[in-house]
mmCIF file of C-alpha atoms in Angstrom:
data_model
loop_
_atom_site.group_PDB
_atom_site.id
_atom_site.type_symbol
_atom_site.label_atom_id
_atom_site.label_comp_id
_atom_site.label_asym_id
_atom_site.label_seq_id
_atom_site.Cartn_x
_atom_site.Cartn_y
_atom_site.Cartn_z
ATOM 1 C CA MET A 1 -0.074 0.164 -0.079
ATOM 2 C CA LYS A 2 2.887 2.490 0.662
ATOM 3 C CA LEU A 3 4.502 1.647 -2.461
ATOM 4 C CA LEU A 4 1.080 2.268 -4.161
ATOM 5 C CA LYS A 5 0.972 5.618 -2.517
ATOM 6 C CA CYS A 6 4.534 6.622 -3.075
ATOM 7 C CA LEU A 7 4.093 5.414 -6.827
ATOM 8 C CA LEU A 8 1.168 7.581 -7.053
ATOM 9 C CA ALA A 9 2.674 10.521 -5.699
ATOM 10 C CA LEU A 10 5.392 10.242 -7.923
ATOM 11 C CA ALA A 11 3.280 10.374 -10.978
ATOM 12 C CA CYS A 12 1.680 13.117 -9.780
ATOM 13 C CA ALA A 13 4.824 14.777 -9.187
ATOM 14 C CA GLY A 14 5.829 14.171 -12.829
ATOM 15 C CA ALA A 15 2.399 15.251 -14.364
ATOM 16 C CA SER A 16 2.799 18.462 -12.451
ATOM 17 C CA LEU A 17 6.380 19.074 -13.161
ATOM 18 C CA ALA A 18 4.939 18.424 -17.303
ATOM 19 C CA THR A 19 2.719 20.811 -16.759
ATOM 20 C CA SER A 20 4.468 23.472 -15.628
ATOM 21 C CA SER A 21 7.269 22.983 -17.933
ATOM 22 C CA ALA A 22 4.697 23.444 -20.744
ATOM 23 C CA ALA A 23 3.239 26.685 -19.167
ATOM 24 C CA SER A 24 6.753 27.618 -19.494
ATOM 25 C CA ALA A 25 7.245 26.881 -22.828
ATOM 26 C CA ALA A 26 4.003 28.604 -23.818
ATOM 27 C CA ASP A 27 5.343 31.614 -22.223
ATOM 28 C CA THR A 28 8.477 31.484 -23.760
ATOM 29 C CA ALA A 29 7.484 30.718 -27.270
ATOM 30 C CA THR A 30 9.290 32.324 -30.261
ATOM 31 C CA LEU A 31 7.563 34.227 -32.950
ATOM 32 C CA ARG A 32 9.496 34.380 -36.236
ATOM 33 C CA PHE A 33 9.077 37.535 -37.726
ATOM 34 C CA GLY A 34 10.146 38.048 -41.462
ATOM 35 C CA LEU A 35 11.625 41.484 -42.427
ATOM 36 C CA GLU A 36 14.025 43.326 -45.221
ATOM 37 C CA ALA A 37 16.447 45.048 -42.985
ATOM 38 C CA GLN A 38 16.920 48.256 -45.361
ATOM 39 C CA TYR A 39 14.317 50.418 -45.143
ATOM 40 C CA PRO A 40 14.800 53.107 -42.228
ATOM 41 C CA PRO A 41 13.359 54.345 -39.865
ATOM 42 C CA PHE A 42 11.100 51.314 -40.059
ATOM 43 C CA GLU A 43 13.817 48.515 -39.981
ATOM 44 C CA SER A 44 17.403 48.837 -40.839
ATOM 45 C CA LYS A 45 20.931 47.845 -39.296
ATOM 46 C CA GLY A 46 22.933 49.737 -36.977
ATOM 47 C CA PRO A 47 26.693 49.990 -36.972
ATOM 48 C CA ASN A 48 27.378 46.465 -35.248
ATOM 49 C CA GLY A 49 24.849 44.546 -37.392
ATOM 50 C CA GLU A 50 21.997 45.111 -34.514
ATOM 51 C CA LEU A 51 18.310 45.265 -35.817
ATOM 52 C CA ARG A 52 16.644 48.717 -35.273
ATOM 53 C CA GLY A 53 13.600 51.016 -36.260
ATOM 54 C CA LEU A 54 9.802 51.392 -35.586
ATOM 55 C CA ASP A 55 8.669 47.649 -36.489
ATOM 56 C CA ILE A 56 11.724 46.280 -34.778
ATOM 57 C CA ASP A 57 10.640 48.242 -31.729
ATOM 58 C CA VAL A 58 6.852 47.577 -31.826
ATOM 59 C CA GLY A 59 7.265 43.721 -33.376
ATOM 60 C CA ASN A 60 9.370 43.532 -29.789
ATOM 61 C CA ALA A 61 6.767 45.074 -27.503
ATOM 62 C CA VAL A 62 3.649 43.003 -29.587
ATOM 63 C CA CYS A 63 5.676 39.679 -28.940
ATOM 64 C CA ALA A 64 6.074 40.669 -25.012
ATOM 65 C CA ALA A 65 2.368 41.514 -24.819
ATOM 66 C CA ALA A 66 1.888 38.099 -26.412
ATOM 67 C CA HIS A 67 4.240 36.488 -24.045
ATOM 68 C CA MET A 68 6.633 35.369 -26.745
ATOM 69 C CA THR A 69 10.023 35.927 -27.853
ATOM 70 C CA CYS A 70 10.517 38.078 -31.010
ATOM 71 C CA LYS A 71 13.280 36.301 -33.582
ATOM 72 C CA TRP A 72 13.882 38.231 -36.957
ATOM 73 C CA VAL A 73 14.709 36.461 -39.891
ATOM 74 C CA GLU A 74 15.911 38.549 -43.052
ATOM 75 C CA THR A 75 15.146 38.014 -46.920
ATOM 76 C CA SER A 76 14.459 40.097 -49.564
ATOM 77 C CA PHE A 77 11.058 42.305 -49.422
ATOM 78 C CA ASP A 78 9.709 40.729 -52.635
ATOM 79 C CA GLY A 79 10.614 37.478 -51.300
ATOM 80 C CA LEU A 80 8.833 37.755 -47.604
ATOM 81 C CA ILE A 81 5.322 36.324 -49.434
ATOM 82 C CA PRO A 82 7.009 33.476 -50.730
ATOM 83 C CA ALA A 83 9.200 32.832 -47.815
ATOM 84 C CA LEU A 84 6.094 33.060 -45.103
ATOM 85 C CA GLN A 85 4.192 30.337 -47.445
ATOM 86 C CA GLY A 86 7.337 28.197 -47.234
ATOM 87 C CA ARG A 87 7.178 28.261 -43.772
ATOM 88 C CA LYS A 88 10.557 29.899 -43.384
ATOM 89 C CA PHE A 89 9.006 32.124 -40.381
ATOM 90 C CA ASP A 90 5.903 32.533 -38.679
ATOM 91 C CA ALA A 91 4.901 36.442 -39.854
ATOM 92 C CA ILE A 92 6.153 39.517 -42.136
ATOM 93 C CA ASN A 93 6.863 42.620 -40.078
ATOM 94 C CA SER A 94 8.077 44.704 -42.622
ATOM 95 C CA ALA A 95 6.181 48.345 -43.151
ATOM 96 C CA MET A 96 4.165 45.938 -45.618
ATOM 97 C CA ASN A 97 0.550 47.431 -46.273
ATOM 98 C CA ALA A 98 -2.184 45.330 -46.122
ATOM 99 C CA THR A 99 -3.619 45.489 -49.920
ATOM 100 C CA GLU A 100 -5.990 43.759 -51.417
ATOM 101 C CA GLN A 101 -3.768 42.322 -54.008
ATOM 102 C CA ARG A 102 -1.508 40.577 -51.112
ATOM 103 C CA ARG A 103 -4.824 39.179 -49.275
ATOM 104 C CA GLN A 104 -5.092 36.684 -52.306
ATOM 105 C CA ALA A 105 -2.049 35.203 -50.952
ATOM 106 C CA ILE A 106 -2.064 35.711 -47.258
ATOM 107 C CA ASP A 107 -3.838 37.190 -44.329
ATOM 108 C CA PHE A 108 -3.298 40.064 -42.011
ATOM 109 C CA THR A 109 -3.522 41.211 -38.632
ATOM 110 C CA THR A 110 -5.575 44.250 -37.605
ATOM 111 C CA VAL A 111 -3.735 47.501 -38.913
ATOM 112 C CA VAL A 112 -0.979 48.569 -36.575
ATOM 113 C CA TYR A 113 -0.287 51.696 -38.050
ATOM 114 C CA ARG A 114 -0.529 53.944 -41.283
ATOM 115 C CA VAL A 115 1.897 56.126 -43.051
ATOM 116 C CA PRO A 116 1.342 58.100 -46.325
ATOM 117 C CA SER A 117 3.491 57.374 -49.436
ATOM 118 C CA GLN A 118 5.300 60.448 -51.773
ATOM 119 C CA LEU A 119 7.211 61.157 -54.682
ATOM 120 C CA ILE A 120 11.161 62.757 -53.803
ATOM 121 C CA ALA A 121 12.814 64.444 -56.381
ATOM 122 C CA ARG A 122 15.062 67.608 -56.881
ATOM 123 C CA SER A 123 13.768 70.205 -54.926
ATOM 124 C CA ASP A 124 13.769 72.607 -58.187
ATOM 125 C CA SER A 125 12.863 69.996 -60.674
ATOM 126 C CA GLY A 126 9.023 71.161 -60.659
ATOM 127 C CA LEU A 127 7.856 67.722 -60.732
ATOM 128 C CA GLN A 128 4.713 66.623 -59.405
ATOM 129 C CA PRO A 129 3.317 62.987 -58.528
ATOM 130 C CA THR A 130 1.238 62.904 -61.860
ATOM 131 C CA PRO A 131 1.121 60.854 -64.917
ATOM 132 C CA GLU A 132 1.562 63.725 -66.961
ATOM 133 C CA SER A 133 4.115 65.705 -64.555
ATOM 134 C CA LEU A 134 6.295 62.302 -64.989
ATOM 135 C CA LYS A 135 5.803 61.330 -68.466
ATOM 136 C CA GLY A 136 9.365 60.405 -69.962
ATOM 137 C CA LYS A 137 10.951 60.503 -66.434
ATOM 138 C CA ARG A 138 12.931 57.636 -64.712
ATOM 139 C CA ILE A 139 11.028 56.862 -61.071
ATOM 140 C CA GLY A 140 12.817 53.975 -59.028
ATOM 141 C CA VAL A 141 10.664 52.089 -56.637
ATOM 142 C CA LEU A 142 11.189 49.136 -53.993
ATOM 143 C CA GLN A 143 10.567 45.732 -56.076
ATOM 144 C CA GLY A 144 7.335 43.999 -54.630
ATOM 145 C CA SER A 145 6.439 47.128 -52.609
ATOM 146 C CA ILE A 146 2.966 49.007 -53.107
ATOM 147 C CA GLN A 147 4.299 51.785 -54.438
ATOM 148 C CA GLU A 148 6.041 49.483 -57.414
ATOM 149 C CA THR A 149 2.192 48.624 -58.135
ATOM 150 C CA PHE A 150 0.644 52.349 -58.159
ATOM 151 C CA ALA A 151 3.344 53.549 -60.228
ATOM 152 C CA LYS A 152 3.067 50.608 -62.945
ATOM 153 C CA VAL A 153 -1.046 51.354 -62.523
ATOM 154 C CA HIS A 154 -1.165 54.646 -62.660
ATOM 155 C CA TRP A 155 2.228 56.232 -64.092
ATOM 156 C CA GLU A 156 3.306 53.588 -66.677
ATOM 157 C CA PRO A 157 0.603 53.451 -68.964
ATOM 158 C CA ALA A 158 1.146 57.512 -69.157
ATOM 159 C CA GLY A 159 4.499 56.751 -70.514
ATOM 160 C CA VAL A 160 6.389 57.294 -67.114
ATOM 161 C CA ILE A 161 9.398 54.571 -66.729
ATOM 162 C CA VAL A 162 8.909 52.526 -63.649
ATOM 163 C CA LEU A 163 12.184 50.559 -62.397
ATOM 164 C CA PRO A 164 12.044 48.642 -59.528
ATOM 165 C CA TYR A 165 15.113 47.819 -57.290
ATOM 166 C CA GLN A 166 15.770 45.250 -54.777
ATOM 167 C CA ASP A 167 17.340 47.641 -52.256
ATOM 168 C CA GLN A 168 16.055 51.432 -51.796
ATOM 169 C CA ASN A 169 19.489 52.521 -51.121
ATOM 170 C CA GLN A 170 20.565 51.771 -54.635
ATOM 171 C CA VAL A 171 17.573 53.720 -55.337
ATOM 172 C CA TYR A 172 19.059 56.571 -53.361
ATOM 173 C CA ALA A 173 22.461 56.046 -54.771
ATOM 174 C CA ASP A 174 20.652 56.046 -58.851
ATOM 175 C CA LEU A 175 18.838 58.885 -57.828
ATOM 176 C CA THR A 176 21.942 61.297 -56.592
ATOM 177 C CA ALA A 177 23.764 59.824 -59.534
ATOM 178 C CA GLY A 178 21.044 61.174 -62.401
ATOM 179 C CA ARG A 179 20.159 57.714 -63.157
ATOM 180 C CA LEU A 180 16.760 58.279 -61.722
ATOM 181 C CA ASP A 181 14.515 61.457 -61.757
ATOM 182 C CA GLY A 182 12.426 60.348 -58.439
ATOM 183 C CA THR A 183 11.323 57.829 -55.965
ATOM 184 C CA LEU A 184 8.150 56.661 -54.566
ATOM 185 C CA VAL A 185 8.480 55.842 -51.090
ATOM 186 C CA LEU A 186 6.596 55.324 -47.647
ATOM 187 C CA ALA A 187 7.281 59.150 -46.474
ATOM 188 C CA PRO A 188 9.308 58.394 -43.234
ATOM 189 C CA ALA A 189 11.467 56.216 -45.289
ATOM 190 C CA GLY A 190 12.024 58.944 -47.266
ATOM 191 C CA GLN A 191 12.722 61.663 -44.696
ATOM 192 C CA THR A 192 14.804 59.406 -42.471
ATOM 193 C CA GLY A 193 16.531 57.373 -45.139
ATOM 194 C CA PHE A 194 17.726 60.024 -47.391
ATOM 195 C CA LEU A 195 16.223 63.486 -47.335
ATOM 196 C CA SER A 196 17.806 63.927 -43.648
ATOM 197 C CA LYS A 197 20.991 62.741 -44.868
ATOM 198 C CA PRO A 198 23.906 64.872 -46.829
ATOM 199 C CA GLU A 199 23.292 63.154 -49.998
ATOM 200 C CA GLY A 200 19.729 64.106 -49.891
ATOM 201 C CA LYS A 201 20.741 68.044 -50.081
ATOM 202 C CA GLY A 202 18.735 69.423 -53.037
ATOM 203 C CA TYR A 203 16.021 66.863 -52.579
ATOM 204 C CA ALA A 204 12.394 67.394 -51.528
ATOM 205 C CA PHE A 205 9.266 65.552 -51.085
ATOM 206 C CA VAL A 206 6.903 66.888 -54.204
ATOM 207 C CA GLY A 207 3.605 67.665 -54.165
ATOM 208 C CA GLN A 208 0.669 65.914 -52.008
ATOM 209 C CA PRO A 209 0.874 62.000 -50.997
ATOM 210 C CA VAL A 210 -0.317 59.793 -53.751
ATOM 211 C CA ARG A 211 -3.943 58.231 -52.800
ATOM 212 C CA ASP A 212 -5.447 54.791 -54.075
ATOM 213 C CA ASP A 213 -6.879 52.755 -51.102
ATOM 214 C CA LYS A 214 -7.122 49.465 -53.115
ATOM 215 C CA ILE A 215 -3.424 49.453 -53.990
ATOM 216 C CA LEU A 216 -1.903 51.563 -51.111
ATOM 217 C CA GLY A 217 -4.106 49.327 -48.232
ATOM 218 C CA SER A 218 -5.723 49.722 -45.347
ATOM 219 C CA GLY A 219 -2.208 50.207 -43.807
ATOM 220 C CA ILE A 220 0.498 48.710 -42.149
ATOM 221 C CA ALA A 221 -0.291 45.133 -40.647
ATOM 222 C CA TYR A 222 1.629 41.878 -40.132
ATOM 223 C CA GLY A 223 1.276 39.302 -43.039
ATOM 224 C CA ILE A 224 0.293 35.701 -41.702
ATOM 225 C CA ARG A 225 -0.625 32.444 -43.486
ATOM 226 C CA LYS A 226 -3.724 31.755 -44.626
ATOM 227 C CA GLY A 227 -5.733 29.881 -42.499
ATOM 228 C CA ASP A 228 -3.512 30.456 -39.336
ATOM 229 C CA THR A 229 -6.430 32.014 -37.110
ATOM 230 C CA ALA A 230 -4.942 31.504 -33.834
ATOM 231 C CA LEU A 231 -1.725 32.725 -34.371
ATOM 232 C CA ARG A 232 -3.642 36.030 -35.875
ATOM 233 C CA ASP A 233 -6.140 36.164 -32.923
ATOM 234 C CA GLN A 234 -3.058 36.292 -30.386
ATOM 235 C CA LEU A 235 -1.234 38.795 -32.448
ATOM 236 C CA ASN A 236 -4.695 41.215 -32.696
ATOM 237 C CA ALA A 237 -4.664 40.814 -29.103
ATOM 238 C CA ALA A 238 -1.291 41.899 -28.407
ATOM 239 C CA ILE A 239 -1.759 44.986 -31.179
ATOM 240 C CA ALA A 240 -4.827 46.182 -29.402
ATOM 241 C CA LYS A 241 -2.590 46.159 -25.956
ATOM 242 C CA VAL A 242 0.489 48.244 -27.164
ATOM 243 C CA GLN A 243 -2.082 50.618 -29.203
ATOM 244 C CA ALA A 244 -4.130 51.081 -26.139
ATOM 245 C CA ASP A 245 -1.307 51.765 -23.951
ATOM 246 C CA GLY A 246 0.211 54.381 -26.045
ATOM 247 C CA THR A 247 3.293 51.984 -26.595
ATOM 248 C CA VAL A 248 2.803 52.320 -30.814
ATOM 249 C CA LYS A 249 1.876 56.033 -30.353
ATOM 250 C CA THR A 250 4.830 56.635 -28.478
ATOM 251 C CA LEU A 251 7.278 54.463 -30.732
ATOM 252 C CA ALA A 252 5.721 56.483 -33.948
ATOM 253 C CA ALA A 253 6.794 59.851 -32.517
ATOM 254 C CA LYS A 254 10.450 58.552 -31.695
ATOM 255 C CA TYR A 255 10.934 57.397 -35.252
ATOM 256 C CA LEU A 256 8.676 59.369 -37.415
ATOM 257 C CA GLY A 257 7.923 63.211 -35.674
ATOM 258 C CA ASN A 258 4.686 64.242 -35.955
ATOM 259 C CA ILE A 259 3.407 61.818 -39.024
ATOM 260 C CA ASP A 260 0.016 60.663 -37.517
ATOM 261 C CA VAL A 261 0.339 56.986 -37.725
ATOM 262 C CA SER A 262 -3.343 56.395 -36.170
ATOM 263 C CA ALA A 263 -4.918 53.078 -37.315
ATOM 264 C CA LYS A 264 -8.427 54.679 -37.848
#
């Protein structure tokens, strides 16, 4: 009888330990975010190779709210959706707008924040973000971006030469070298990644932000695989927390200044 009680006690202890271990594992679950780290102030690398930017900080806050740890997996922007579908990571966190076209391939969380897209050109160019003004001009865009789609739909048929690049920094290099006349970018990325730097002297945002909700999307969100409802719901709850407690607003002010990023 004593032996039976001892065995039962050991079994209960083992079950308790297993439950505790499972809970601990759940508390420290890893979320693999896919990104392209070439798009400051959203995501880029510091001098020592460390990832930094708005999406990095907000992503880490979302992971903390969801009781997970972020792991970052780098790939080119136009390779993010195929890599997500191929299970190279769990979600996309790379300043990706939730557009109708992308929703055909993947699902999205609720919108985390919103930012406008604008044209950068020489401040004395007289250019405007219209097909008539840009006819015959060479406009660089990030390959796979909504800015590429917008330019190809609205500008290219009117004779604008739209040139996709895998690296936005190369767009800026070709712009200053005179090989491009302008570039269409998310406004904060253009400000931080180019206009605020010495090489951006003489360049500026020209005209008003471009608009097309169907192409440019409802806002920046995290891309997830079709049918991954459990992860979507978990991330949506965490996003709601960091929006409600002011974390997103505070981090946006740090990286984007006075740009209104409210997801409304």
